[in-house]
mmCIF file of C-alpha atoms in Angstrom:
data_model
loop_
_atom_site.group_PDB
_atom_site.id
_atom_site.type_symbol
_atom_site.label_atom_id
_atom_site.label_comp_id
_atom_site.label_asym_id
_atom_site.label_seq_id
_atom_site.Cartn_x
_atom_site.Cartn_y
_atom_site.Cartn_z
ATOM 1 C CA THR A 6 28.220 -9.725 200.160
ATOM 2 C CA MET A 7 26.010 -7.545 197.957
ATOM 3 C CA GLN A 8 29.113 -6.625 195.971
ATOM 4 C CA SER A 9 29.735 -10.309 195.192
ATOM 5 C CA ILE A 10 26.157 -10.772 194.107
ATOM 6 C CA ALA A 11 26.414 -7.677 191.879
ATOM 7 C CA GLU A 12 29.449 -9.194 190.180
ATOM 8 C CA LEU A 13 27.675 -12.520 189.587
ATOM 9 C CA VAL A 14 24.378 -11.197 188.187
ATOM 10 C CA PRO A 15 25.869 -10.587 184.689
ATOM 11 C CA HIS A 16 27.876 -13.853 184.783
ATOM 12 C CA GLU A 17 28.007 -15.724 181.465
ATOM 13 C CA ASN A 18 26.677 -18.838 183.206
ATOM 14 C CA ILE A 19 22.987 -18.003 183.083
ATOM 15 C CA ASP A 20 22.135 -20.444 185.877
ATOM 16 C CA LEU A 21 24.457 -18.609 188.250
ATOM 17 C CA SER A 22 23.010 -15.289 187.162
ATOM 18 C CA LEU A 23 19.441 -16.503 187.720
ATOM 19 C CA ALA A 24 20.337 -17.855 191.179
ATOM 20 C CA CYS A 25 21.623 -14.403 192.154
ATOM 21 C CA VAL A 26 18.484 -12.695 190.843
ATOM 22 C CA ASP A 27 16.365 -15.204 192.766
ATOM 23 C CA LEU A 28 18.359 -14.545 195.941
ATOM 24 C CA LEU A 29 17.944 -10.776 195.562
ATOM 25 C CA SER A 30 14.232 -11.233 194.900
ATOM 26 C CA GLY A 31 13.901 -12.997 198.233
ATOM 27 C CA VAL A 32 16.090 -10.589 200.222
ATOM 28 C CA LEU A 33 14.350 -7.500 198.800
ATOM 29 C CA ASP A 34 10.821 -8.894 199.172
ATOM 30 C CA PRO A 35 8.566 -6.527 201.139
ATOM 31 C CA GLU A 36 7.502 -9.341 203.467
ATOM 32 C CA CYS A 37 11.138 -10.051 204.298
ATOM 33 C CA LEU A 38 11.857 -6.360 204.770
ATOM 34 C CA SER A 39 8.760 -5.870 206.941
ATOM 35 C CA GLY A 40 10.543 -7.669 209.776
ATOM 36 C CA LEU A 41 13.114 -4.891 209.895
ATOM 37 C CA ASP A 42 12.856 -1.414 211.308
ATOM 38 C CA ASP A 43 12.927 1.584 208.910
ATOM 39 C CA GLU A 44 16.634 2.212 209.428
ATOM 40 C CA GLN A 45 17.521 -1.396 208.622
ATOM 41 C CA VAL A 46 15.326 -1.367 205.493
ATOM 42 C CA GLU A 47 17.072 1.811 204.349
ATOM 43 C CA LEU A 48 20.444 0.156 204.963
ATOM 44 C CA VAL A 49 19.578 -2.967 202.957
ATOM 45 C CA ILE A 50 18.232 -0.962 200.007
ATOM 46 C CA THR A 51 21.138 1.474 200.054
ATOM 47 C CA CYS A 52 23.594 -1.416 200.114
ATOM 48 C CA ALA A 53 21.813 -3.098 197.177
ATOM 49 C CA ARG A 54 21.896 0.165 195.215
ATOM 50 C CA GLU A 55 25.441 1.276 196.065
ATOM 51 C CA SER A 56 26.971 -2.199 195.564
ATOM 52 C CA GLY A 57 25.714 -2.237 191.987
ATOM 53 C CA CYS A 58 23.191 -5.020 192.492
ATOM 54 C CA LEU A 59 20.226 -3.021 191.273
ATOM 55 C CA SER A 60 22.094 -1.665 188.244
ATOM 56 C CA ALA A 61 23.282 -5.187 187.418
ATOM 57 C CA VAL A 62 19.754 -6.591 187.685
ATOM 58 C CA VAL A 63 18.409 -3.908 185.329
ATOM 59 C CA ALA A 64 21.289 -4.357 182.849
ATOM 60 C CA ASN A 65 20.724 -8.138 182.911
ATOM 61 C CA MET A 66 17.043 -7.721 181.965
ATOM 62 C CA LYS A 67 17.929 -7.173 178.323
ATOM 63 C CA ARG A 68 19.727 -10.502 178.110
ATOM 64 C CA LEU A 69 16.887 -12.307 179.866
ATOM 65 C CA GLY A 70 14.271 -10.522 177.743
ATOM 66 C CA GLU A 71 15.680 -11.876 174.508
ATOM 67 C CA VAL A 72 14.437 -15.378 175.198
ATOM 68 C CA GLU A 73 11.517 -16.489 173.036
ATOM 69 C CA ASN A 74 10.347 -19.332 175.252
ATOM 70 C CA LYS A 75 8.055 -17.795 177.863
ATOM 71 C CA GLU A 76 8.275 -20.976 179.979
ATOM 72 C CA SER A 77 12.061 -20.859 180.258
ATOM 73 C CA ASP A 78 14.149 -20.187 183.349
ATOM 74 C CA ASP A 79 15.338 -16.986 181.659
ATOM 75 C CA ALA A 80 11.740 -15.752 181.394
ATOM 76 C CA GLN A 81 11.271 -16.493 185.098
ATOM 77 C CA GLY A 82 14.501 -14.643 185.819
ATOM 78 C CA LEU A 83 13.197 -11.624 183.935
ATOM 79 C CA PHE A 84 9.957 -11.804 185.909
ATOM 80 C CA ASN A 85 11.973 -11.955 189.158
ATOM 81 C CA SER A 86 14.080 -8.985 188.037
ATOM 82 C CA MET A 87 11.011 -6.870 187.366
ATOM 83 C CA GLU A 88 9.546 -8.043 190.674
ATOM 84 C CA ILE A 89 12.658 -6.726 192.449
ATOM 85 C CA VAL A 90 12.047 -3.309 190.918
ATOM 86 C CA GLU A 91 8.347 -3.361 191.766
ATOM 87 C CA ASN A 92 9.010 -4.449 195.353
ATOM 88 C CA LEU A 93 11.608 -1.758 195.911
ATOM 89 C CA LEU A 94 9.331 0.934 194.494
ATOM 90 C CA GLU A 95 6.588 -0.297 196.827
ATOM 91 C CA VAL A 96 8.887 -0.023 199.853
ATOM 92 C CA GLN A 97 10.726 3.119 198.757
ATOM 93 C CA PRO A 98 8.841 5.030 195.994
ATOM 94 C CA GLU A 99 11.537 7.699 195.800
ATOM 95 C CA LEU A 100 13.749 5.122 194.034
ATOM 96 C CA THR A 101 11.749 5.919 190.882
ATOM 97 C CA ASP A 102 14.078 8.856 190.194
ATOM 98 C CA TRP A 103 17.161 6.743 190.716
ATOM 99 C CA PHE A 104 15.955 3.950 188.414
ATOM 100 C CA GLY A 105 15.001 6.542 185.800
ATOM 101 C CA SER A 106 18.246 8.496 185.863
ATOM 102 C CA LYS A 107 20.888 5.894 186.756
ATOM 103 C CA THR A 108 19.716 2.822 184.820
ATOM 104 C CA LYS A 109 18.224 1.931 181.470
ATOM 105 C CA LEU A 110 15.106 0.533 183.083
ATOM 106 C CA LEU A 111 12.611 2.817 181.386
ATOM 107 C CA GLY A 112 13.992 2.098 177.920
ATOM 108 C CA PHE A 113 13.909 -1.650 178.556
ATOM 109 C CA LEU A 114 10.349 -1.560 179.895
ATOM 110 C CA LEU A 115 9.126 0.469 176.921
ATOM 111 C CA GLN A 116 10.847 -1.840 174.489
ATOM 112 C CA LYS A 117 9.500 -4.985 176.183
ATOM 113 C CA ALA A 118 5.964 -3.576 176.533
ATOM 114 C CA THR A 119 5.763 -2.617 172.862
ATOM 115 C CA ALA A 120 7.573 -5.621 171.360
ATOM 116 C CA LYS A 121 5.693 -8.022 169.139
ATOM 117 C CA THR A 122 5.650 -11.253 171.082
ATOM 118 C CA LYS A 123 3.654 -14.444 171.177
ATOM 119 C CA GLU A 124 0.323 -14.237 172.905
ATOM 120 C CA GLY A 125 0.417 -14.827 176.635
ATOM 121 C CA ASP A 126 3.779 -13.233 177.319
ATOM 122 C CA SER A 127 3.355 -12.432 181.008
ATOM 123 C CA ASN A 128 6.636 -10.492 181.071
ATOM 124 C CA LYS A 129 5.368 -8.133 178.370
ATOM 125 C CA LEU A 130 2.289 -7.476 180.500
ATOM 126 C CA TYR A 131 4.424 -7.027 183.630
ATOM 127 C CA ALA A 132 6.701 -4.590 181.823
ATOM 128 C CA SER A 133 3.710 -2.518 180.720
ATOM 129 C CA GLU A 134 2.374 -2.470 184.288
ATOM 130 C CA LEU A 135 5.655 -1.250 185.721
#
């Protein structure tokens, strides 16, 4: 269930956490959602939000963003996490208010976008785009 995924995203075993983020990235992909009618899309997104999945993904970004190696699985997990946010905002732009008021997404994105990092940090660029 979405609730189970929400509980596993912040798991101390980073591999388990990354698998959950990857799963959510696939489920919440606009191409996947395009096969559903509007009511079903609303149900999936509401379930992801109300179960705590989206809050857990955003909270987990800080942990994933602390990794120095831009080629690591953690860096890919951070990319997937930001992709989840971007995809949801593409499908349901009104979630901007929710992300801004109910999560620490904006603070994380600002911190990541302005951090001094090694050249070629694609996640820094992605954070600045979001």
